[in-house]
Short mmCIF file of C-alpha atoms in Angstrom, two decimals:
data_model
loop_
_atom_site.label_atom_id
_atom_site.label_comp_id
_atom_site.label_asym_id
_atom_site.label_seq_id
_atom_site.Cartn_x
_atom_site.Cartn_y
_atom_site.Cartn_z
CA MET J 1 -124.08 -65.97 -99.71
CA THR J 2 -125.02 -64.68 -96.28
CA LEU J 3 -128.47 -63.37 -95.44
CA PRO J 4 -129.66 -61.16 -92.56
CA GLN J 5 -129.95 -63.23 -89.41
CA ALA J 6 -133.44 -63.68 -88.06
CA SER J 7 -134.31 -62.58 -84.56
CA ASN J 8 -134.95 -65.27 -81.95
CA ASP J 9 -138.11 -63.45 -80.90
CA LYS J 10 -141.14 -64.72 -82.80
CA PRO J 11 -142.92 -61.78 -84.47
CA ARG J 12 -146.49 -61.10 -83.41
CA GLU J 13 -149.05 -62.27 -85.95
CA ILE J 14 -152.31 -60.43 -86.49
CA ALA J 15 -155.17 -61.14 -88.85
CA ALA J 16 -158.16 -59.35 -90.33
CA VAL J 17 -161.23 -60.95 -91.89
CA ASP J 18 -163.71 -59.08 -94.07
CA LEU J 19 -167.11 -60.75 -94.39
CA GLY J 20 -168.29 -59.03 -97.55
CA SER J 21 -171.50 -59.39 -99.52
CA ASN J 22 -169.79 -61.13 -102.43
CA SER J 23 -166.60 -62.60 -100.97
CA PHE J 24 -164.95 -63.30 -97.65
CA HIS J 25 -161.33 -62.18 -97.39
CA MET J 26 -158.65 -62.87 -94.81
CA VAL J 27 -155.19 -61.36 -94.51
CA VAL J 28 -152.53 -62.42 -92.00
CA ALA J 29 -149.54 -60.24 -91.17
CA ARG J 30 -146.50 -60.19 -88.93
CA VAL J 31 -145.59 -57.12 -86.92
CA VAL J 32 -141.96 -56.55 -87.91
CA GLY J 33 -140.19 -53.49 -86.53
CA GLN J 34 -142.22 -50.45 -87.48
CA GLY J 35 -144.17 -52.16 -90.25
CA LEU J 36 -146.50 -54.98 -91.18
CA GLN J 37 -145.31 -57.90 -93.28
CA ILE J 38 -148.20 -59.58 -95.10
CA ILE J 39 -147.61 -63.34 -95.00
CA SER J 40 -150.85 -64.72 -96.46
CA ARG J 41 -154.06 -63.68 -98.17
CA HIS J 42 -157.15 -65.81 -98.66
CA LYS J 43 -160.31 -65.16 -100.64
CA GLN J 44 -163.47 -67.22 -101.00
CA ARG J 45 -166.45 -66.36 -103.18
CA VAL J 46 -169.42 -66.82 -100.82
CA ARG J 47 -172.15 -64.75 -102.55
CA LEU J 48 -173.79 -64.01 -99.22
CA ALA J 49 -175.95 -61.20 -100.64
CA ALA J 50 -177.41 -63.59 -103.22
CA GLY J 51 -178.98 -65.49 -100.32
CA LEU J 52 -180.87 -62.46 -98.94
CA ASP J 53 -184.60 -62.71 -99.71
CA LYS J 54 -187.24 -59.94 -99.96
CA LYS J 55 -187.87 -60.17 -96.23
CA GLN J 56 -184.16 -59.49 -95.61
CA ARG J 57 -183.48 -62.99 -94.31
CA LEU J 58 -180.46 -65.07 -95.28
CA SER J 59 -181.19 -68.47 -96.76
CA ASP J 60 -179.89 -71.58 -95.04
CA GLU J 61 -177.72 -72.28 -98.10
CA ALA J 62 -176.08 -68.84 -97.97
CA ILE J 63 -175.42 -69.18 -94.23
CA GLN J 64 -173.82 -72.59 -94.81
CA ARG J 65 -171.56 -71.22 -97.56
CA GLY J 66 -170.34 -68.56 -95.15
CA VAL J 67 -169.86 -71.01 -92.27
CA ASP J 68 -167.93 -73.42 -94.49
CA CYS J 69 -165.61 -70.58 -95.54
CA LEU J 70 -165.00 -69.54 -91.93
CA ALA J 71 -164.20 -73.13 -91.01
CA MET J 72 -161.41 -73.04 -93.61
CA PHE J 73 -160.19 -69.67 -92.36
CA ALA J 74 -160.10 -71.06 -88.80
CA GLU J 75 -157.52 -73.64 -89.90
CA ARG J 76 -155.13 -70.86 -90.93
CA LEU J 77 -155.81 -68.80 -87.80
CA ASN J 78 -155.15 -71.72 -85.45
CA GLY J 79 -152.70 -70.56 -82.78
CA ILE J 80 -153.30 -66.82 -83.23
CA GLU J 81 -154.70 -65.27 -80.07
CA ILE J 82 -158.25 -63.92 -80.13
CA ASP J 83 -157.02 -60.39 -79.33
CA ASN J 84 -154.90 -60.49 -82.49
CA VAL J 85 -157.78 -61.25 -84.86
CA ARG J 86 -160.49 -58.84 -85.95
CA ILE J 87 -163.49 -59.81 -88.04
CA ALA J 88 -165.74 -57.22 -89.67
CA ALA J 89 -169.06 -58.13 -91.27
CA THR J 90 -170.41 -55.56 -93.71
CA HIS J 91 -173.54 -54.73 -95.69
CA THR J 92 -175.33 -58.05 -96.06
CA LEU J 93 -175.05 -59.00 -92.40
CA ARG J 94 -176.03 -55.43 -91.51
CA GLN J 95 -179.25 -55.94 -93.44
CA ALA J 96 -180.00 -59.58 -92.57
CA LYS J 97 -182.72 -59.89 -89.91
CA ASN J 98 -181.40 -63.34 -89.05
CA ALA J 99 -177.74 -62.32 -88.81
CA HIS J 100 -177.69 -63.80 -85.31
CA GLU J 101 -178.34 -67.24 -86.82
CA PHE J 102 -175.31 -66.83 -89.03
CA ILE J 103 -173.13 -65.79 -86.08
CA GLU J 104 -174.39 -68.63 -83.85
CA ARG J 105 -173.59 -71.23 -86.49
CA ALA J 106 -170.26 -69.59 -87.28
CA ASN J 107 -169.25 -69.68 -83.61
CA GLN J 108 -169.41 -73.48 -83.70
CA VAL J 109 -166.47 -73.63 -86.13
CA PHE J 110 -164.87 -70.19 -85.83
CA PRO J 111 -163.74 -69.20 -82.30
CA TYR J 112 -163.27 -65.49 -83.01
CA PRO J 113 -165.78 -62.68 -82.35
CA ILE J 114 -167.57 -61.35 -85.44
CA GLU J 115 -168.32 -57.62 -85.50
CA ILE J 116 -171.14 -56.34 -87.68
CA ILE J 117 -169.95 -52.82 -88.45
CA ALA J 118 -171.98 -49.81 -89.55
CA GLY J 119 -171.59 -48.44 -93.05
CA GLU J 120 -169.79 -45.31 -91.84
CA GLU J 121 -167.42 -47.43 -89.74
CA GLU J 122 -166.72 -49.56 -92.78
CA ALA J 123 -165.97 -46.41 -94.75
CA ARG J 124 -163.66 -45.11 -92.01
CA LEU J 125 -161.71 -48.37 -91.89
CA ILE J 126 -161.42 -48.47 -95.69
CA TYR J 127 -160.02 -44.95 -95.61
CA LEU J 128 -157.57 -45.98 -92.87
CA GLY J 129 -156.41 -48.94 -94.97
CA VAL J 130 -155.89 -46.73 -98.03
CA SER J 131 -154.06 -44.08 -95.98
CA HIS J 132 -151.60 -46.60 -94.55
CA THR J 133 -150.79 -48.18 -97.91
CA GLN J 134 -150.57 -45.09 -100.13
CA GLN J 135 -148.15 -42.21 -100.12
CA ASN J 136 -149.36 -38.92 -98.67
CA LEU J 137 -151.16 -37.30 -101.58
CA GLY J 138 -152.88 -34.51 -99.68
CA ARG J 139 -156.66 -34.48 -99.64
CA ARG J 140 -158.03 -37.63 -101.21
CA LEU J 141 -161.36 -39.10 -102.22
CA VAL J 142 -161.66 -42.85 -101.58
CA ILE J 143 -164.34 -44.98 -103.27
CA ASP J 144 -165.02 -48.64 -102.51
CA ILE J 145 -167.78 -50.45 -104.42
CA GLY J 146 -168.63 -53.64 -102.56
CA GLY J 147 -171.20 -56.33 -103.07
CA GLY J 148 -173.95 -54.56 -101.15
CA SER J 149 -172.79 -51.01 -100.49
CA THR J 150 -170.51 -48.28 -101.77
CA GLU J 151 -168.34 -46.25 -99.40
CA LEU J 152 -167.19 -42.71 -100.20
CA VAL J 153 -164.73 -40.82 -98.00
CA ILE J 154 -162.86 -37.55 -98.31
CA GLY J 155 -159.96 -37.11 -95.91
CA GLU J 156 -156.48 -35.77 -95.33
CA ASP J 157 -153.57 -37.83 -94.07
CA PHE J 158 -155.14 -40.33 -91.63
CA GLN J 159 -158.19 -38.21 -90.82
CA PRO J 160 -161.50 -38.81 -92.67
CA LEU J 161 -163.51 -35.60 -93.10
CA LEU J 162 -166.60 -36.72 -95.03
CA VAL J 163 -167.80 -40.31 -94.61
CA ASN J 164 -170.76 -41.97 -96.34
CA SER J 165 -171.98 -45.47 -97.10
CA LYS J 166 -174.70 -45.94 -99.72
CA ARG J 167 -176.80 -49.05 -100.27
CA MET J 168 -175.68 -49.81 -103.79
CA GLY J 169 -173.37 -52.72 -104.55
CA CYS J 170 -172.47 -54.93 -107.48
CA VAL J 171 -174.36 -57.97 -106.11
CA SER J 172 -177.54 -56.13 -105.08
CA TYR J 173 -177.58 -54.06 -108.29
CA ASN J 174 -176.95 -57.17 -110.35
CA GLU J 175 -180.10 -58.81 -108.98
CA ARG J 176 -182.13 -55.62 -109.29
CA PHE J 177 -181.11 -54.43 -112.74
CA PHE J 178 -179.61 -57.49 -114.46
CA PRO J 179 -181.83 -60.42 -113.37
CA GLN J 180 -180.69 -63.86 -114.55
CA GLY J 181 -177.67 -62.19 -116.16
CA ALA J 182 -179.64 -60.36 -118.88
CA LEU J 183 -177.72 -57.36 -120.20
CA SER J 184 -178.97 -54.42 -122.28
CA GLU J 185 -178.27 -50.73 -122.70
CA LYS J 186 -181.63 -49.90 -121.10
CA GLN J 187 -180.85 -51.93 -117.99
CA PHE J 188 -177.38 -50.45 -117.75
CA LEU J 189 -178.66 -46.88 -117.98
CA ALA J 190 -181.26 -47.63 -115.30
CA ALA J 191 -178.54 -48.85 -112.91
CA GLN J 192 -176.34 -45.85 -113.74
CA THR J 193 -179.22 -43.42 -113.15
CA ALA J 194 -180.15 -45.08 -109.86
CA THR J 195 -176.58 -44.54 -108.68
CA GLN J 196 -176.69 -40.85 -109.51
CA GLN J 197 -180.01 -40.52 -107.68
CA LYS J 198 -178.52 -42.18 -104.60
CA LEU J 199 -175.72 -39.62 -104.62
CA GLU J 200 -177.86 -36.51 -105.21
CA SER J 201 -177.96 -35.59 -101.54
CA LEU J 202 -174.18 -35.60 -101.06
CA ALA J 203 -172.67 -34.88 -104.49
CA SER J 204 -172.49 -31.10 -104.14
CA GLN J 205 -171.01 -31.38 -100.64
CA TYR J 206 -168.28 -33.69 -101.90
CA ARG J 207 -167.51 -31.56 -104.95
CA LYS J 208 -167.32 -28.47 -102.76
CA ALA J 209 -164.91 -30.14 -100.33
CA GLY J 210 -162.67 -31.15 -103.23
CA TRP J 211 -159.69 -33.49 -103.38
CA GLN J 212 -156.22 -33.73 -104.93
CA VAL J 213 -156.52 -37.38 -105.94
CA ALA J 214 -159.34 -39.93 -106.23
CA LEU J 215 -158.56 -43.53 -105.27
CA GLY J 216 -160.64 -46.65 -105.81
CA ALA J 217 -160.29 -49.72 -103.60
CA SER J 218 -161.32 -53.39 -103.53
CA GLY J 219 -162.52 -55.93 -106.06
CA THR J 220 -165.01 -54.09 -108.26
CA ILE J 221 -162.70 -51.21 -109.11
CA LYS J 222 -159.75 -53.58 -109.37
CA ALA J 223 -161.66 -55.65 -111.94
CA ILE J 224 -162.53 -52.55 -113.98
CA ARG J 225 -158.90 -51.41 -113.81
CA GLU J 226 -157.73 -54.79 -115.14
CA VAL J 227 -160.07 -54.46 -118.12
CA VAL J 228 -158.85 -50.90 -118.76
CA ILE J 229 -155.29 -52.27 -118.82
CA GLY J 230 -156.37 -55.16 -121.03
CA LEU J 231 -157.83 -52.69 -123.53
CA GLY J 232 -154.46 -50.97 -123.88
CA ASP J 233 -154.18 -48.31 -121.18
CA GLU J 234 -151.27 -49.81 -119.24
CA ASP J 235 -151.20 -47.28 -116.40
CA GLY J 236 -154.63 -48.54 -115.29
CA ILE J 237 -155.98 -45.06 -114.50
CA ILE J 238 -159.76 -44.97 -114.95
CA THR J 239 -161.04 -41.88 -116.78
CA ARG J 240 -164.47 -41.07 -118.18
CA LYS J 241 -163.25 -41.74 -121.73
CA ARG J 242 -161.67 -45.07 -120.79
CA LEU J 243 -164.71 -46.19 -118.83
CA ASP J 244 -166.95 -45.29 -121.77
CA ASN J 245 -164.75 -47.53 -123.91
CA VAL J 246 -165.29 -50.38 -121.44
CA ILE J 247 -169.06 -49.72 -121.46
CA GLU J 248 -169.22 -49.67 -125.26
CA LYS J 249 -167.54 -53.07 -125.47
CA LEU J 250 -169.50 -54.46 -122.51
CA LEU J 251 -172.89 -53.63 -124.05
CA LYS J 252 -172.10 -55.69 -127.14
CA PHE J 253 -172.82 -58.74 -124.98
CA LYS J 254 -176.43 -59.70 -124.18
CA HIS J 255 -175.78 -61.90 -121.17
CA SER J 256 -173.26 -61.87 -118.33
CA ASP J 257 -172.20 -65.44 -119.17
CA SER J 258 -171.01 -64.32 -122.60
CA ILE J 259 -168.94 -61.30 -121.47
CA ASP J 260 -165.45 -61.71 -122.87
CA LEU J 261 -163.26 -58.72 -122.05
CA PRO J 262 -159.46 -58.76 -121.68
CA GLY J 263 -158.43 -58.86 -118.03
CA LEU J 264 -161.87 -59.89 -116.71
CA THR J 265 -161.79 -63.02 -114.55
CA GLU J 266 -164.55 -65.61 -114.66
CA ASP J 267 -165.57 -65.08 -111.04
CA ARG J 268 -166.15 -61.34 -111.66
CA GLN J 269 -168.17 -61.89 -114.81
CA PRO J 270 -171.65 -62.17 -113.21
CA VAL J 271 -171.48 -58.84 -111.33
CA PHE J 272 -169.20 -56.88 -113.66
CA ALA J 273 -171.92 -54.93 -115.50
CA ALA J 274 -173.48 -53.79 -112.21
CA GLY J 275 -170.09 -52.65 -110.89
CA VAL J 276 -169.35 -50.69 -114.06
CA ALA J 277 -172.78 -49.03 -113.92
CA ILE J 278 -172.24 -47.96 -110.31
CA LEU J 279 -168.78 -46.58 -111.02
CA SER J 280 -170.06 -44.76 -114.09
CA GLY J 281 -172.77 -43.10 -112.00
CA VAL J 282 -170.25 -42.15 -109.29
CA LEU J 283 -167.87 -40.57 -111.82
CA ASP J 284 -170.71 -38.49 -113.27
CA ALA J 285 -172.24 -37.47 -109.95
CA LEU J 286 -168.95 -36.37 -108.38
CA LYS J 287 -167.39 -35.18 -111.67
CA ILE J 288 -164.26 -37.29 -111.17
CA ASP J 289 -161.61 -36.75 -113.85
CA GLU J 290 -159.50 -39.81 -113.07
CA LEU J 291 -159.50 -42.64 -110.56
CA ARG J 292 -156.38 -44.52 -109.40
CA PHE J 293 -156.35 -47.88 -107.68
CA SER J 294 -155.31 -48.58 -104.09
CA ASP J 295 -154.37 -52.07 -102.89
CA GLY J 296 -155.25 -51.19 -99.31
CA ALA J 297 -158.85 -51.18 -98.06
CA LEU J 298 -160.97 -52.54 -95.20
CA ARG J 299 -158.73 -55.46 -94.24
CA GLU J 300 -155.63 -53.29 -94.09
CA GLY J 301 -157.55 -50.73 -92.05
CA LEU J 302 -158.44 -53.43 -89.52
CA LEU J 303 -154.81 -54.55 -89.32
CA TYR J 304 -153.35 -51.10 -88.82
CA GLU J 305 -155.95 -50.13 -86.26
CA MET J 306 -154.94 -53.15 -84.19
CA GLU J 307 -151.42 -51.75 -84.05
CA GLU J 308 -151.83 -48.24 -82.66
CA ARG J 309 -148.16 -47.46 -83.13
CA PHE J 310 -148.72 -47.35 -86.91
CA GLN J 311 -151.33 -44.62 -86.80
CA ARG J 312 -150.67 -41.06 -87.97
CA THR J 313 -147.22 -41.71 -89.41
CA ASP J 314 -146.03 -41.20 -92.97
CA ILE J 315 -146.33 -44.52 -94.73
CA ARG J 316 -143.26 -44.18 -96.96
CA GLY J 317 -141.09 -42.86 -94.16
CA ARG J 318 -142.15 -45.75 -92.00
CA THR J 319 -141.51 -48.23 -94.83
CA THR J 320 -137.97 -47.01 -95.50
CA ASP J 321 -137.05 -46.65 -91.82
CA ASP J 322 -138.22 -50.20 -91.23
CA MET J 323 -136.14 -51.50 -94.15
CA ALA J 324 -133.07 -49.64 -92.98
CA ALA J 325 -133.43 -51.21 -89.54
CA ARG J 326 -134.15 -54.68 -90.95
CA TYR J 327 -130.98 -54.67 -93.08
CA ASN J 328 -128.75 -53.01 -90.45
CA VAL J 329 -128.03 -49.95 -92.59
CA ASP J 330 -125.30 -47.64 -91.25
CA LEU J 331 -127.71 -44.78 -90.61
CA ASP J 332 -125.06 -42.14 -89.86
CA HIS J 333 -123.37 -42.79 -93.20
CA ALA J 334 -126.70 -43.06 -95.05
CA ARG J 335 -127.88 -39.72 -93.65
CA ARG J 336 -124.66 -38.02 -94.76
CA VAL J 337 -125.06 -39.41 -98.28
CA GLN J 338 -128.72 -38.42 -98.21
CA GLN J 339 -127.95 -34.82 -97.28
CA THR J 340 -125.19 -34.38 -99.87
CA ALA J 341 -127.21 -36.01 -102.68
CA ALA J 342 -130.15 -33.72 -101.90
CA HIS J 343 -127.81 -30.70 -101.96
CA PHE J 344 -126.43 -31.68 -105.38
CA TYR J 345 -129.87 -32.40 -106.82
CA ALA J 346 -131.21 -29.04 -105.63
CA GLN J 347 -128.39 -27.30 -107.53
CA ALA J 348 -128.81 -29.49 -110.62
CA GLU J 349 -132.61 -28.98 -110.70
CA PRO J 350 -133.24 -25.54 -109.17
CA GLU J 351 -136.69 -25.24 -110.76
CA GLN J 352 -138.79 -27.70 -108.78
CA GLY J 353 -142.18 -28.82 -110.06
CA SER J 354 -144.40 -31.52 -108.60
CA LYS J 355 -142.62 -34.23 -110.59
CA LYS J 356 -139.15 -33.10 -109.51
CA THR J 357 -140.30 -32.74 -105.91
CA GLU J 358 -141.48 -36.34 -106.06
CA LEU J 359 -138.13 -37.40 -107.49
CA ALA J 360 -136.27 -35.50 -104.77
CA GLY J 361 -138.18 -37.57 -102.22
CA LEU J 362 -137.30 -40.79 -104.03
CA LEU J 363 -133.65 -39.74 -104.06
CA ASN J 364 -133.75 -39.27 -100.28
CA TRP J 365 -135.24 -42.71 -99.71
CA ALA J 366 -132.86 -44.35 -102.19
CA ALA J 367 -129.90 -42.71 -100.42
CA LEU J 368 -131.14 -44.15 -97.14
CA LEU J 369 -131.47 -47.66 -98.58
CA HIS J 370 -128.72 -47.87 -101.18
CA GLU J 371 -126.60 -50.16 -99.00
CA VAL J 372 -129.25 -52.72 -97.97
CA GLY J 373 -127.41 -55.21 -100.22
CA LEU J 374 -124.41 -55.21 -97.86
CA SER J 375 -126.44 -57.62 -95.73
CA ILE J 376 -125.80 -60.23 -98.45
CA GLY J 377 -122.16 -59.40 -99.14
CA TYR J 378 -119.83 -56.63 -100.27
CA PRO J 379 -118.94 -57.81 -103.80
CA GLY J 380 -121.63 -56.52 -106.11
CA TYR J 381 -123.70 -55.21 -103.20
CA HIS J 382 -125.23 -52.51 -105.39
CA LYS J 383 -126.85 -55.31 -107.43
CA HIS J 384 -128.00 -57.01 -104.24
CA SER J 385 -129.53 -53.72 -103.09
CA ALA J 386 -131.37 -53.34 -106.39
CA TYR J 387 -132.71 -56.89 -106.14
CA ILE J 388 -133.97 -56.37 -102.59
CA LEU J 389 -135.64 -53.08 -103.44
CA SER J 390 -137.25 -54.57 -106.55
CA ASN J 391 -138.65 -57.63 -104.83
CA THR J 392 -139.71 -56.39 -101.40
CA ASN J 393 -143.21 -55.17 -100.61
CA LEU J 394 -142.80 -51.42 -100.00
CA PRO J 395 -146.12 -49.97 -98.74
CA GLY J 396 -146.67 -46.42 -99.95
CA PHE J 397 -144.62 -46.78 -103.14
CA ASN J 398 -146.22 -47.56 -106.47
CA GLN J 399 -144.51 -49.96 -108.84
CA GLU J 400 -142.66 -47.32 -110.80
CA GLN J 401 -141.48 -45.48 -107.70
CA GLN J 402 -140.14 -48.76 -106.37
CA THR J 403 -138.32 -49.29 -109.68
CA VAL J 404 -136.73 -45.84 -109.30
CA LEU J 405 -135.39 -46.80 -105.85
CA ALA J 406 -133.98 -50.06 -107.20
CA THR J 407 -132.44 -48.29 -110.22
CA LEU J 408 -130.69 -45.70 -108.07
CA ALA J 409 -129.30 -48.44 -105.85
CA ARG J 410 -128.15 -50.42 -108.88
CA PHE J 411 -126.34 -47.49 -110.51
CA HIS J 412 -124.92 -45.71 -107.45
CA ARG J 413 -121.44 -47.23 -107.99
CA LYS J 414 -119.23 -49.09 -110.46
CA ALA J 415 -119.76 -49.14 -114.26
CA LEU J 416 -122.70 -47.24 -115.73
CA LYS J 417 -124.25 -49.96 -117.90
CA LEU J 418 -127.04 -47.74 -119.16
CA GLY J 419 -128.33 -50.44 -121.49
CA GLU J 420 -129.60 -52.19 -118.37
CA MET J 421 -131.66 -49.18 -117.32
CA PRO J 422 -135.36 -50.12 -117.03
CA LYS J 423 -137.97 -48.23 -119.01
CA PHE J 424 -140.13 -45.73 -117.14
CA THR J 425 -143.56 -44.45 -118.07
CA LEU J 426 -144.01 -41.74 -115.42
CA PHE J 427 -140.52 -40.22 -115.50
CA LYS J 428 -138.30 -39.14 -118.37
CA PRO J 429 -134.93 -40.96 -118.50
CA LYS J 430 -133.01 -37.69 -118.18
CA LEU J 431 -134.63 -36.97 -114.82
CA ILE J 432 -133.61 -40.41 -113.55
CA GLU J 433 -130.05 -39.87 -114.81
CA THR J 434 -129.85 -36.63 -112.82
CA LEU J 435 -130.78 -38.55 -109.67
CA ILE J 436 -128.12 -41.14 -110.43
CA CYS J 437 -125.49 -38.45 -110.87
CA ALA J 438 -126.36 -36.78 -107.58
CA LEU J 439 -126.34 -40.05 -105.64
CA ARG J 440 -123.10 -41.34 -107.21
CA LEU J 441 -121.22 -38.15 -106.40
CA ALA J 442 -122.53 -38.14 -102.84
CA CYS J 443 -121.40 -41.75 -102.40
CA VAL J 444 -117.92 -40.99 -103.77
CA LEU J 445 -117.43 -37.99 -101.51
CA HIS J 446 -118.48 -39.98 -98.44
CA SER J 447 -116.56 -43.13 -99.41
CA GLN J 448 -114.16 -42.75 -96.45
CA ARG J 449 -117.16 -43.04 -94.09
CA ASN J 450 -115.94 -40.52 -91.53
CA ASP J 451 -117.69 -37.74 -89.64
CA GLU J 452 -115.68 -34.93 -91.21
CA ALA J 453 -117.97 -32.43 -92.89
CA LEU J 454 -117.57 -31.69 -96.57
CA PRO J 455 -116.74 -28.14 -97.68
CA GLU J 456 -119.16 -26.03 -99.70
CA ILE J 457 -119.25 -27.57 -103.19
CA THR J 458 -120.84 -25.79 -106.12
CA VAL J 459 -122.50 -27.81 -108.88
CA THR J 460 -123.16 -26.43 -112.34
CA ILE J 461 -124.55 -28.18 -115.40
CA ASP J 462 -123.19 -27.05 -118.76
CA LYS J 463 -125.28 -26.70 -121.91
CA ASN J 464 -124.39 -30.25 -122.98
CA GLY J 465 -125.49 -31.75 -119.66
CA GLY J 466 -121.98 -32.16 -118.26
CA TRP J 467 -121.50 -31.80 -114.49
CA GLN J 468 -118.87 -29.47 -113.04
CA LEU J 469 -117.89 -29.50 -109.36
CA GLN J 470 -116.08 -26.55 -107.82
CA PHE J 471 -114.27 -27.18 -104.51
CA PRO J 472 -112.63 -24.58 -102.23
CA LYS J 473 -109.12 -23.65 -103.26
CA GLY J 474 -106.55 -26.28 -102.26
CA TRP J 475 -109.11 -28.77 -100.92
CA LEU J 476 -108.45 -31.48 -103.51
CA GLY J 477 -104.72 -31.27 -102.86
CA ASP J 478 -105.35 -31.84 -99.16
CA ASN J 479 -107.64 -34.79 -99.88
CA ARG J 480 -105.73 -36.80 -102.46
CA LEU J 481 -107.56 -40.09 -101.87
CA LEU J 482 -110.91 -38.47 -102.54
CA ALA J 483 -109.46 -36.73 -105.58
CA ALA J 484 -108.33 -40.13 -106.88
CA ASP J 485 -111.81 -41.52 -106.28
CA LEU J 486 -113.29 -38.61 -108.26
CA THR J 487 -110.90 -39.34 -111.11
CA ALA J 488 -112.03 -42.99 -111.16
CA GLU J 489 -115.65 -41.78 -111.15
CA GLN J 490 -114.85 -39.45 -114.03
CA ASP J 491 -113.70 -42.48 -116.04
CA TYR J 492 -116.99 -44.30 -115.36
CA TRP J 493 -118.92 -41.27 -116.60
CA GLN J 494 -116.79 -40.94 -119.73
CA ALA J 495 -117.32 -44.62 -120.62
CA ALA J 496 -121.06 -44.02 -120.45
CA GLY J 497 -120.91 -40.90 -122.61
CA TRP J 498 -121.37 -38.53 -119.66
CA SER J 499 -119.12 -35.66 -118.66
CA LEU J 500 -117.74 -34.89 -115.18
CA CYS J 501 -115.22 -32.13 -114.40
CA PHE J 502 -113.95 -30.94 -111.02
CA SER J 503 -111.50 -28.33 -109.81
CA ASP J 504 -110.54 -26.29 -106.77
#
């Protein structure tokens, strides 16, 4: 088995560190082509906010926990230039009157500059991180509930339009409303109401601005999402009804130590009730119907801002272009297949809705990447392509979209073993089969890999779902090798229970 040869040039490594109120996070990435390749993530529960007293001073113990964590992070960052590392300290160090003491002690073990960023800057960077790791979904609302603050941003593409940071976080609310871990309905409602009151001044402005999709980022919302999944809603989308179900089960426990919910990790247990109360108040105040999760947040925003070339580009286009370059895809051939497959799909599905428009985009990207497996070897390369597309980090694509790309690559040639087709929850199998048909036919008709343009080909679908291709008169007789390839393709379809006819 042969693999793509590595370049002799060592990729640039960059790192981002987020000094949060509850945890410190570090992510290290390589700059590879037009994308970032995450190579390590590190997380340490520091509970910095728990060390902030009533006079807004950090305790010596809390400072030491943070310094010890940074000493460990420094070991991983050894050898990375200072200009390639960015550290952002958030709410707790914004509030701490003795933050300079923390930084002075940290500088003894951690030779990188620590930035204490404003709440609005934190919100902007979170939005940037989400924008670079999610597909373009139009206007979006981004919510990030941290340990000491909650950031809310409305923006389009890579441009934030409304930016706010509110002093309400799962650690600070836990100490205020759930002291010593005590848990009751009265305490929960007080935390929920306090959240709504904090948002009174901006709620109408946000609702008026509107959004197409609401996205939640970082640990608190991720923890709630995992519990939603654990309670049976596998897509992980947080709705009012689903959150109420979480709250109902949560309030059966009288202490944070006793909380036992599916999907909830032990380290999230102490601050989980406070996080749920904040999110519940946010959903009510902004009248959010559903909230989806985004992997990208502050750390990713820091990374992408360090590399200016990544800004203001479509994340999925950049992802697929980078993959095509990495695996030495024959771009001229891929573009021809892409164009023909899109032409066939447009005829097969003339009535385009949002779902079919999304699938048309996935077909385009799959056509671009269907031959990445050739970098391993020709025999069975369609299976190699599917493996690569299934197991590579593809920023901008959710798990099911990535599965669609891999499926199209897997079934673009050879026998149609439909029993091996994965199950989809967002797309009906028939829609996926239509994509497969369009891509297979495009690949057959461009199998000779030349620059000669194809004639106008009409596609019709009969009432039983069979495909019929109509070529210009005499064209098949003048292109006997392609006609033979179509006949072989017809046999594959017939073996799978599909129908393909062609004539000129």
